[in-house]
mmCIF file of C-alpha atoms in Angstrom:
data_model
loop_
_atom_site.group_PDB
_atom_site.id
_atom_site.type_symbol
_atom_site.label_atom_id
_atom_site.label_comp_id
_atom_site.label_asym_id
_atom_site.label_seq_id
_atom_site.Cartn_x
_atom_site.Cartn_y
_atom_site.Cartn_z
ATOM 1 C CA MET A 3 -11.644 1.852 24.653
ATOM 2 C CA HIS A 4 -10.712 4.797 22.425
ATOM 3 C CA TYR A 5 -10.955 4.969 18.666
ATOM 4 C CA ILE A 6 -10.553 7.615 15.969
ATOM 5 C CA VAL A 7 -13.221 7.987 13.293
ATOM 6 C CA CYS A 8 -13.227 10.028 10.088
ATOM 7 C CA GLU A 9 -16.757 11.407 10.400
ATOM 8 C CA THR A 10 -16.712 13.464 7.210
ATOM 9 C CA PRO A 11 -13.971 14.580 4.824
ATOM 10 C CA GLY A 12 -11.485 16.671 6.780
ATOM 11 C CA LYS A 13 -12.859 15.705 10.205
ATOM 12 C CA LEU A 14 -11.228 13.152 12.534
ATOM 13 C CA VAL A 15 -12.734 12.610 15.993
ATOM 14 C CA LEU A 16 -11.387 10.745 19.038
ATOM 15 C CA THR A 17 -14.185 8.968 20.896
ATOM 16 C CA GLU A 18 -14.983 5.867 22.978
ATOM 17 C CA LYS A 19 -16.878 2.601 22.781
ATOM 18 C CA GLU A 20 -16.878 -0.807 24.469
ATOM 19 C CA VAL A 21 -14.088 -3.288 23.824
ATOM 20 C CA PRO A 22 -15.394 -5.779 21.232
ATOM 21 C CA VAL A 23 -16.249 -9.316 22.289
ATOM 22 C CA PRO A 24 -14.704 -11.856 19.898
ATOM 23 C CA GLN A 25 -17.235 -14.027 18.108
ATOM 24 C CA PRO A 26 -16.664 -17.697 17.226
ATOM 25 C CA GLY A 27 -13.685 -17.942 14.882
ATOM 26 C CA GLU A 28 -12.339 -14.538 15.915
ATOM 27 C CA VAL A 29 -9.326 -13.426 17.956
ATOM 28 C CA LEU A 30 -9.275 -10.231 20.010
ATOM 29 C CA VAL A 31 -6.207 -8.197 19.057
ATOM 30 C CA ARG A 32 -4.647 -5.290 20.928
ATOM 31 C CA ILE A 33 -3.622 -2.803 18.246
ATOM 32 C CA LYS A 34 0.000 -1.675 18.652
ATOM 33 C CA LYS A 35 0.850 0.224 15.451
ATOM 34 C CA VAL A 36 -1.085 1.465 12.420
ATOM 35 C CA GLY A 37 0.502 2.816 9.270
ATOM 36 C CA ILE A 38 -0.994 5.764 7.403
ATOM 37 C CA CYS A 39 -1.322 5.274 3.667
ATOM 38 C CA GLY A 40 -2.556 7.102 0.601
ATOM 39 C CA THR A 41 -5.993 5.538 0.984
ATOM 40 C CA ASP A 42 -6.341 7.179 4.415
ATOM 41 C CA ILE A 43 -5.143 10.525 3.101
ATOM 42 C CA HIS A 44 -7.521 10.417 0.127
ATOM 43 C CA ALA A 45 -10.379 9.415 2.436
ATOM 44 C CA PHE A 46 -9.594 12.372 4.680
ATOM 45 C CA ALA A 47 -9.572 14.622 1.605
ATOM 46 C CA GLY A 48 -12.866 13.184 0.346
ATOM 47 C CA ASN A 49 -11.591 11.762 -2.951
ATOM 48 C CA GLN A 50 -11.124 8.061 -2.177
ATOM 49 C CA ALA A 51 -12.954 5.576 -4.388
ATOM 50 C CA PHE A 52 -15.002 2.807 -2.695
ATOM 51 C CA PHE A 53 -15.455 4.915 0.458
ATOM 52 C CA THR A 54 -18.331 6.011 2.700
ATOM 53 C CA TYR A 55 -18.484 8.012 5.961
ATOM 54 C CA PRO A 56 -18.232 7.786 8.910
ATOM 55 C CA ARG A 57 -15.339 5.331 8.845
ATOM 56 C CA ILE A 58 -12.640 4.186 11.245
ATOM 57 C CA LEU A 59 -9.481 4.235 9.132
ATOM 58 C CA GLY A 60 -6.514 1.898 9.309
ATOM 59 C CA HIS A 61 -5.600 -1.230 7.349
ATOM 60 C CA GLU A 62 -1.819 -1.351 7.912
ATOM 61 C CA VAL A 63 -1.932 -2.966 11.329
ATOM 62 C CA ALA A 64 0.456 -4.576 13.790
ATOM 63 C CA GLY A 65 -1.062 -6.132 16.884
ATOM 64 C CA GLU A 66 -0.699 -8.487 19.808
ATOM 65 C CA VAL A 67 -3.162 -11.188 20.733
ATOM 66 C CA ALA A 68 -5.272 -10.083 23.713
ATOM 67 C CA ASP A 69 -7.709 -13.016 23.783
ATOM 68 C CA PRO A 70 -7.161 -16.092 21.565
ATOM 69 C CA ASN A 71 -10.823 -17.015 22.090
ATOM 70 C CA GLY A 72 -9.942 -20.692 21.785
ATOM 71 C CA GLN A 73 -8.349 -20.344 18.333
ATOM 72 C CA ALA A 74 -5.524 -22.817 17.832
ATOM 73 C CA GLY A 75 -2.052 -21.430 17.267
ATOM 74 C CA PHE A 76 -2.603 -18.148 19.121
ATOM 75 C CA ASN A 77 -1.533 -17.199 22.637
ATOM 76 C CA PRO A 78 -1.855 -13.951 24.610
ATOM 77 C CA GLY A 79 0.944 -11.551 23.684
ATOM 78 C CA ASP A 80 1.706 -13.128 20.303
ATOM 79 C CA LYS A 81 2.662 -10.576 17.658
ATOM 80 C CA VAL A 82 0.465 -10.803 14.585
ATOM 81 C CA ALA A 83 0.171 -9.248 11.142
ATOM 82 C CA ILE A 84 -3.308 -8.636 9.767
ATOM 83 C CA ILE A 85 -4.478 -9.356 6.238
ATOM 84 C CA PRO A 86 -7.102 -6.595 5.905
ATOM 85 C CA TYR A 87 -8.945 -8.085 2.909
ATOM 86 C CA VAL A 88 -12.195 -9.946 3.578
ATOM 87 C CA SER A 89 -13.047 -12.113 0.568
ATOM 88 C CA CYS A 90 -16.033 -14.386 -0.005
ATOM 89 C CA GLY A 91 -14.068 -17.490 -1.011
ATOM 90 C CA SER A 92 -16.630 -18.572 -3.595
ATOM 91 C CA CYS A 93 -16.814 -16.017 -6.439
ATOM 92 C CA ILE A 94 -15.050 -16.494 -9.779
ATOM 93 C CA ALA A 95 -11.970 -14.572 -8.596
ATOM 94 C CA CYS A 96 -11.704 -16.406 -5.289
ATOM 95 C CA ARG A 97 -12.106 -19.790 -6.993
ATOM 96 C CA ALA A 98 -9.130 -18.851 -9.172
ATOM 97 C CA GLY A 99 -7.037 -17.927 -6.125
ATOM 98 C CA LYS A 100 -7.404 -14.201 -6.781
ATOM 99 C CA THR A 101 -8.881 -13.341 -3.398
ATOM 100 C CA ASN A 102 -7.312 -9.884 -3.716
ATOM 101 C CA CYS A 103 -9.965 -8.916 -6.279
ATOM 102 C CA CYS A 104 -12.949 -10.806 -4.859
ATOM 103 C CA SER A 105 -16.192 -9.573 -6.423
ATOM 104 C CA THR A 106 -17.541 -8.606 -2.980
ATOM 105 C CA LEU A 107 -14.215 -7.670 -1.370
ATOM 106 C CA LYS A 108 -14.267 -5.620 1.807
ATOM 107 C CA VAL A 109 -11.107 -3.961 3.112
ATOM 108 C CA TYR A 110 -10.814 -2.968 6.764
ATOM 109 C CA GLY A 111 -10.542 0.799 7.027
ATOM 110 C CA VAL A 112 -12.092 1.338 3.579
ATOM 111 C CA HIS A 113 -15.343 -0.580 3.078
ATOM 112 C CA THR A 114 -15.706 -1.416 6.759
ATOM 113 C CA ASP A 115 -14.180 -0.047 9.967
ATOM 114 C CA GLY A 116 -10.452 -0.509 10.421
ATOM 115 C CA GLY A 117 -7.690 -0.605 12.968
ATOM 116 C CA MET A 118 -7.488 2.941 14.332
ATOM 117 C CA GLN A 119 -8.808 1.698 17.676
ATOM 118 C CA GLU A 120 -7.274 0.147 20.751
ATOM 119 C CA TYR A 121 -8.787 -3.330 20.236
ATOM 120 C CA PHE A 122 -10.219 -5.159 17.243
ATOM 121 C CA SER A 123 -11.714 -8.617 16.845
ATOM 122 C CA PHE A 124 -10.363 -10.231 13.648
ATOM 123 C CA PRO A 125 -11.191 -13.572 11.984
ATOM 124 C CA ALA A 126 -8.400 -15.959 12.915
ATOM 125 C CA GLU A 127 -7.737 -16.832 9.251
ATOM 126 C CA LEU A 128 -6.717 -13.216 8.586
ATOM 127 C CA LEU A 129 -4.016 -13.218 11.271
ATOM 128 C CA LEU A 130 -0.407 -14.193 10.543
ATOM 129 C CA PRO A 131 1.926 -14.942 13.474
ATOM 130 C CA ALA A 132 5.038 -12.786 13.233
ATOM 131 C CA PRO A 133 7.205 -13.610 16.254
ATOM 132 C CA ASP A 134 10.501 -12.666 14.592
ATOM 133 C CA LEU A 135 9.473 -9.284 13.183
ATOM 134 C CA SER A 136 9.344 -5.956 14.989
ATOM 135 C CA LEU A 137 6.003 -4.201 15.368
ATOM 136 C CA GLU A 138 7.257 -1.535 12.962
ATOM 137 C CA GLU A 139 8.075 -4.190 10.366
ATOM 138 C CA ILE A 140 4.689 -5.843 10.851
ATOM 139 C CA ALA A 141 2.871 -2.544 10.307
ATOM 140 C CA ILE A 142 4.446 -2.036 6.870
ATOM 141 C CA ILE A 143 3.793 -5.550 5.565
ATOM 142 C CA GLU A 144 0.499 -4.617 3.889
ATOM 143 C CA PRO A 145 1.743 -1.660 1.801
ATOM 144 C CA LEU A 146 4.835 -3.639 0.843
ATOM 145 C CA CYS A 147 2.535 -6.432 -0.305
ATOM 146 C CA ILE A 148 0.758 -4.015 -2.651
ATOM 147 C CA GLY A 149 4.083 -3.268 -4.311
ATOM 148 C CA TYR A 150 5.187 -6.891 -4.285
ATOM 149 C CA HIS A 151 1.947 -8.095 -5.888
ATOM 150 C CA ALA A 152 2.259 -5.470 -8.624
ATOM 151 C CA VAL A 153 5.825 -6.540 -9.403
ATOM 152 C CA GLN A 154 4.740 -10.175 -9.632
ATOM 153 C CA ARG A 155 1.957 -9.134 -12.018
ATOM 154 C CA ALA A 156 4.523 -7.434 -14.246
ATOM 155 C CA GLN A 157 6.497 -10.702 -14.664
ATOM 156 C CA PHE A 158 9.898 -9.137 -15.184
ATOM 157 C CA THR A 159 12.678 -10.745 -17.134
ATOM 158 C CA PRO A 160 16.026 -10.043 -15.405
ATOM 159 C CA GLY A 161 17.662 -7.062 -17.057
ATOM 160 C CA GLU A 162 14.411 -5.586 -18.367
ATOM 161 C CA THR A 163 13.997 -1.839 -18.013
ATOM 162 C CA VAL A 164 10.967 -0.737 -15.980
ATOM 163 C CA LEU A 165 9.731 2.821 -15.547
ATOM 164 C CA ILE A 166 8.000 3.356 -12.197
ATOM 165 C CA MET A 167 6.049 6.575 -11.850
ATOM 166 C CA GLY A 168 5.647 7.769 -8.265
ATOM 167 C CA CYS A 169 8.039 7.423 -5.334
ATOM 168 C CA GLY A 170 5.512 7.333 -2.523
ATOM 169 C CA PRO A 171 5.214 4.329 -0.178
ATOM 170 C CA ILE A 172 3.842 1.966 -2.826
ATOM 171 C CA GLY A 173 6.159 3.221 -5.562
ATOM 172 C CA LEU A 174 9.254 2.800 -3.395
ATOM 173 C CA ALA A 175 8.166 -0.724 -2.505
ATOM 174 C CA MET A 176 7.730 -1.472 -6.218
ATOM 175 C CA ILE A 177 11.158 -0.028 -6.974
ATOM 176 C CA ARG A 178 12.815 -2.167 -4.327
ATOM 177 C CA PHE A 179 11.097 -5.399 -5.335
ATOM 178 C CA ALA A 180 11.621 -4.768 -9.056
ATOM 179 C CA ALA A 181 15.325 -4.238 -8.388
ATOM 180 C CA LEU A 182 15.426 -7.477 -6.394
ATOM 181 C CA GLU A 183 13.871 -9.213 -9.428
ATOM 182 C CA GLY A 184 16.803 -7.980 -11.512
ATOM 183 C CA ALA A 185 15.043 -5.170 -13.366
ATOM 184 C CA ARG A 186 16.749 -1.937 -14.342
ATOM 185 C CA VAL A 187 14.510 0.634 -12.656
ATOM 186 C CA ILE A 188 13.939 4.177 -13.887
ATOM 187 C CA ALA A 189 12.112 6.086 -11.133
ATOM 188 C CA VAL A 190 10.010 9.168 -11.904
ATOM 189 C CA ASP A 191 8.542 11.711 -9.495
ATOM 190 C CA VAL A 192 8.103 15.454 -9.048
ATOM 191 C CA ASN A 193 9.849 15.353 -5.655
ATOM 192 C CA ALA A 194 13.665 15.465 -5.886
ATOM 193 C CA GLN A 195 14.143 14.266 -2.305
ATOM 194 C CA ARG A 196 12.037 11.144 -2.889
ATOM 195 C CA LEU A 197 13.866 10.472 -6.135
ATOM 196 C CA GLU A 198 17.230 10.598 -4.423
ATOM 197 C CA LYS A 199 15.974 8.203 -1.755
ATOM 198 C CA ALA A 200 14.701 5.880 -4.494
ATOM 199 C CA ARG A 201 18.245 5.720 -5.841
ATOM 200 C CA SER A 202 20.204 5.668 -2.595
ATOM 201 C CA HIS A 203 18.080 3.201 -0.598
ATOM 202 C CA PHE A 204 15.609 1.362 -2.828
ATOM 203 C CA GLY A 205 17.559 0.361 -5.921
ATOM 204 C CA ALA A 206 16.562 2.758 -8.704
ATOM 205 C CA ALA A 207 19.255 2.761 -11.391
ATOM 206 C CA GLU A 208 18.091 6.077 -12.888
ATOM 207 C CA ILE A 209 15.924 8.909 -11.568
ATOM 208 C CA LEU A 210 14.000 11.479 -13.609
ATOM 209 C CA VAL A 211 11.943 14.494 -12.597
ATOM 210 C CA ALA A 212 8.507 14.418 -14.224
ATOM 211 C CA GLY A 213 7.976 17.176 -16.786
ATOM 212 C CA GLU A 214 7.485 17.995 -20.439
ATOM 213 C CA SER A 215 10.848 16.520 -21.476
ATOM 214 C CA LEU A 216 10.291 13.180 -19.722
ATOM 215 C CA ALA A 217 9.530 11.203 -22.887
ATOM 216 C CA ASN A 218 12.737 12.439 -24.515
ATOM 217 C CA GLN A 219 14.774 11.584 -21.436
ATOM 218 C CA VAL A 220 13.309 8.076 -21.271
ATOM 219 C CA SER A 221 14.076 7.625 -24.964
ATOM 220 C CA GLU A 222 17.692 8.690 -24.408
ATOM 221 C CA LEU A 223 18.130 6.289 -21.492
ATOM 222 C CA THR A 224 16.774 3.363 -23.501
ATOM 223 C CA GLY A 225 18.433 3.932 -26.865
ATOM 224 C CA GLY A 226 15.107 5.007 -28.328
ATOM 225 C CA GLU A 227 13.373 1.730 -27.486
ATOM 226 C CA LEU A 228 11.454 3.002 -24.418
ATOM 227 C CA CYS A 229 10.500 0.668 -21.552
ATOM 228 C CA PRO A 230 9.165 -2.899 -21.803
ATOM 229 C CA VAL A 231 7.338 -2.286 -18.517
ATOM 230 C CA VAL A 232 5.750 0.932 -17.238
ATOM 231 C CA MET A 233 4.103 1.011 -13.805
ATOM 232 C CA ASP A 234 2.088 3.826 -12.253
ATOM 233 C CA ALA A 235 2.029 4.300 -8.480
ATOM 234 C CA THR A 236 0.751 7.878 -8.515
ATOM 235 C CA GLY A 237 -2.991 7.547 -9.004
ATOM 236 C CA ASN A 238 -2.715 10.907 -10.762
ATOM 237 C CA LYS A 239 -4.900 11.307 -13.841
ATOM 238 C CA GLN A 240 -2.277 13.106 -15.920
ATOM 239 C CA ALA A 241 0.409 10.573 -15.031
ATOM 240 C CA LEU A 242 -1.858 7.601 -15.669
ATOM 241 C CA GLU A 243 -2.866 8.927 -19.073
ATOM 242 C CA SER A 244 0.758 9.606 -20.048
ATOM 243 C CA GLY A 245 2.147 6.142 -19.342
ATOM 244 C CA LEU A 246 1.853 4.876 -22.914
ATOM 245 C CA LYS A 247 4.333 7.541 -24.044
ATOM 246 C CA TYR A 248 7.124 5.662 -22.271
ATOM 247 C CA LEU A 249 6.055 2.134 -23.201
ATOM 248 C CA ALA A 250 8.072 0.058 -25.656
ATOM 249 C CA HIS A 251 6.421 -1.830 -28.504
ATOM 250 C CA GLY A 252 5.113 -5.104 -27.121
ATOM 251 C CA GLY A 253 5.288 -3.734 -23.568
ATOM 252 C CA ARG A 254 3.163 -4.016 -20.422
ATOM 253 C CA TYR A 255 1.566 -1.017 -18.713
ATOM 254 C CA LEU A 256 0.535 -1.716 -15.118
ATOM 255 C CA LEU A 257 -1.853 0.613 -13.267
ATOM 256 C CA VAL A 258 -1.312 0.340 -9.519
ATOM 257 C CA GLY A 259 -2.321 3.809 -8.326
ATOM 258 C CA LEU A 260 -6.082 4.394 -8.216
ATOM 259 C CA TYR A 261 -7.777 7.433 -9.733
ATOM 260 C CA LYS A 262 -11.412 8.152 -8.854
ATOM 261 C CA GLY A 263 -12.868 8.721 -12.307
ATOM 262 C CA ASP A 264 -12.467 8.004 -16.010
ATOM 263 C CA LEU A 265 -9.164 7.857 -17.872
ATOM 264 C CA ALA A 266 -8.538 8.593 -21.553
ATOM 265 C CA ILE A 267 -5.739 6.958 -23.519
ATOM 266 C CA ASN A 268 -4.708 7.254 -27.155
ATOM 267 C CA HIS A 269 -5.947 4.048 -28.723
ATOM 268 C CA PRO A 270 -3.769 4.204 -31.875
ATOM 269 C CA THR A 271 -0.679 4.412 -29.650
ATOM 270 C CA LEU A 272 -1.792 1.423 -27.585
ATOM 271 C CA HIS A 273 -2.796 -0.533 -30.679
ATOM 272 C CA ALA A 274 0.390 0.181 -32.618
ATOM 273 C CA LYS A 275 2.473 -1.055 -29.705
ATOM 274 C CA GLU A 276 0.195 -4.034 -29.030
ATOM 275 C CA GLY A 277 0.480 -2.858 -25.451
ATOM 276 C CA ALA A 278 -0.977 -4.832 -22.581
ATOM 277 C CA VAL A 279 -2.750 -2.674 -20.008
ATOM 278 C CA MET A 280 -3.208 -4.300 -16.605
ATOM 279 C CA SER A 281 -4.232 -3.256 -13.129
ATOM 280 C CA SER A 282 -2.994 -4.539 -9.798
ATOM 281 C CA ARG A 283 -5.215 -4.596 -6.727
ATOM 282 C CA ASN A 284 -4.310 -5.463 -3.143
ATOM 283 C CA ALA A 285 -2.381 -8.691 -2.473
ATOM 284 C CA THR A 286 -2.788 -12.380 -1.678
ATOM 285 C CA LYS A 287 -1.804 -14.445 1.331
ATOM 286 C CA ASN A 288 1.168 -15.746 -0.676
ATOM 287 C CA ASP A 289 2.337 -12.149 -1.167
ATOM 288 C CA PHE A 290 2.163 -11.616 2.605
ATOM 289 C CA ALA A 291 4.300 -14.703 3.212
ATOM 290 C CA ALA A 292 6.879 -13.577 0.639
ATOM 291 C CA VAL A 293 7.130 -10.038 2.024
ATOM 292 C CA MET A 294 7.439 -11.297 5.592
ATOM 293 C CA GLU A 295 10.383 -13.452 4.504
ATOM 294 C CA LEU A 296 12.020 -10.479 2.764
ATOM 295 C CA LEU A 297 11.658 -8.497 5.991
ATOM 296 C CA ARG A 298 13.047 -11.346 8.082
ATOM 297 C CA THR A 299 16.101 -11.494 5.837
ATOM 298 C CA LYS A 300 16.538 -7.699 5.974
ATOM 299 C CA GLN A 301 16.119 -7.151 2.231
ATOM 300 C CA PHE A 302 13.964 -4.048 2.629
ATOM 301 C CA PRO A 303 15.272 -0.710 4.030
ATOM 302 C CA VAL A 304 12.723 -0.200 6.805
ATOM 303 C CA GLU A 305 14.666 2.681 8.371
ATOM 304 C CA ALA A 306 14.447 4.692 5.138
ATOM 305 C CA TYR A 307 10.763 3.883 4.679
ATOM 306 C CA VAL A 308 9.212 4.824 8.042
ATOM 307 C CA THR A 309 9.863 8.550 8.347
ATOM 308 C CA HIS A 310 7.289 9.884 10.849
ATOM 309 C CA GLU A 311 5.593 8.555 13.955
ATOM 310 C CA ALA A 312 3.083 9.803 16.520
ATOM 311 C CA ARG A 313 1.288 8.451 19.556
ATOM 312 C CA PHE A 314 -2.378 7.533 19.158
ATOM 313 C CA ASP A 315 -3.423 10.572 21.199
ATOM 314 C CA GLU A 316 -1.345 12.850 18.919
ATOM 315 C CA MET A 317 -2.593 11.432 15.642
ATOM 316 C CA ILE A 318 -5.386 13.925 14.923
ATOM 317 C CA SER A 319 -3.149 16.953 15.468
ATOM 318 C CA LYS A 320 -0.409 15.460 13.261
ATOM 319 C CA PHE A 321 -2.562 14.100 10.456
ATOM 320 C CA GLY A 322 -3.180 17.361 8.617
ATOM 321 C CA HIS A 323 0.570 18.012 8.402
ATOM 322 C CA TRP A 324 1.212 14.508 7.081
ATOM 323 C CA THR A 325 -1.113 15.210 4.146
ATOM 324 C CA GLN A 326 0.858 18.266 3.007
ATOM 325 C CA ALA A 327 3.167 17.972 0.007
ATOM 326 C CA ASP A 328 6.061 19.625 1.883
ATOM 327 C CA SER A 329 5.842 17.300 4.915
ATOM 328 C CA GLN A 330 8.550 14.944 3.541
ATOM 329 C CA VAL A 331 6.492 12.006 4.824
ATOM 330 C CA ILE A 332 6.990 8.650 3.170
ATOM 331 C CA LYS A 333 5.406 6.370 5.754
ATOM 332 C CA ALA A 334 3.837 7.791 8.895
ATOM 333 C CA MET A 335 2.944 5.467 11.746
ATOM 334 C CA VAL A 336 0.692 5.677 14.793
ATOM 335 C CA SER A 337 1.774 3.896 17.992
ATOM 336 C CA PHE A 338 -0.649 2.796 20.726
#
């Protein structure tokens, strides 16, 4: 079978190996679609945290069962979603139900090889039957779960104002789910096209272009009170360090985007506001179930989210373009 490996930063290679043989407890899956996310792009650029080379990318995966390998509940041809997080089940986080931040967590396509290959043998417990979703919908479940988990962490009160920085794939998911929770969403980005899409398709009530006057604009929109919730989906150092400027007294600042390095914040500002600073990592099985239901009931604008697609054999030639700021990509997808 064929697979694509990121051998070193900036170098993707198409090569071959044997089809894997499923081990006890595993199901052989024929990969049908793989979404490209910021993690893949940062890995390609060489600035992704928790990453080593060579690595087969791909953790946003839609597949069909090729060989159930005796696992109950699976039949050849069944459509399945993949939870790409391998947790230990016994550490302090796992015992508390927080498998998304397991102390020894491994994510397919990041810490271990992922789905950018024609077949993959997955543990049966990480597969979710998805008979009533399209393959395209299945392939975006995982990034939507990142946004959904973050919104649940924020614990919105209906009517609360939330500032969401970044209108990439995760940010747009956060905007949509925050709006569904009844929040008043102010979306911020440097890209006017993404901002307009955030308003027209994903539920942002207000949109602002990031810049020196942003704090004043946020103040004007909130009657000087600023925002009870601020969420970052950029992973950009400058944006992450600026979030407290927009946070109301007594507010919650949620870091969803990941920056590879140290951050500096103004402690007197945080202290004066008694601000709560939280992070949000990955998602749980419950988040997957919730997002799948939202997709089944057509509460997420899939057609506005998936903007680019390529065949598996075209992926390497397309990938460099997808990483460019002017590509207008929101979610790119590879089809097998």
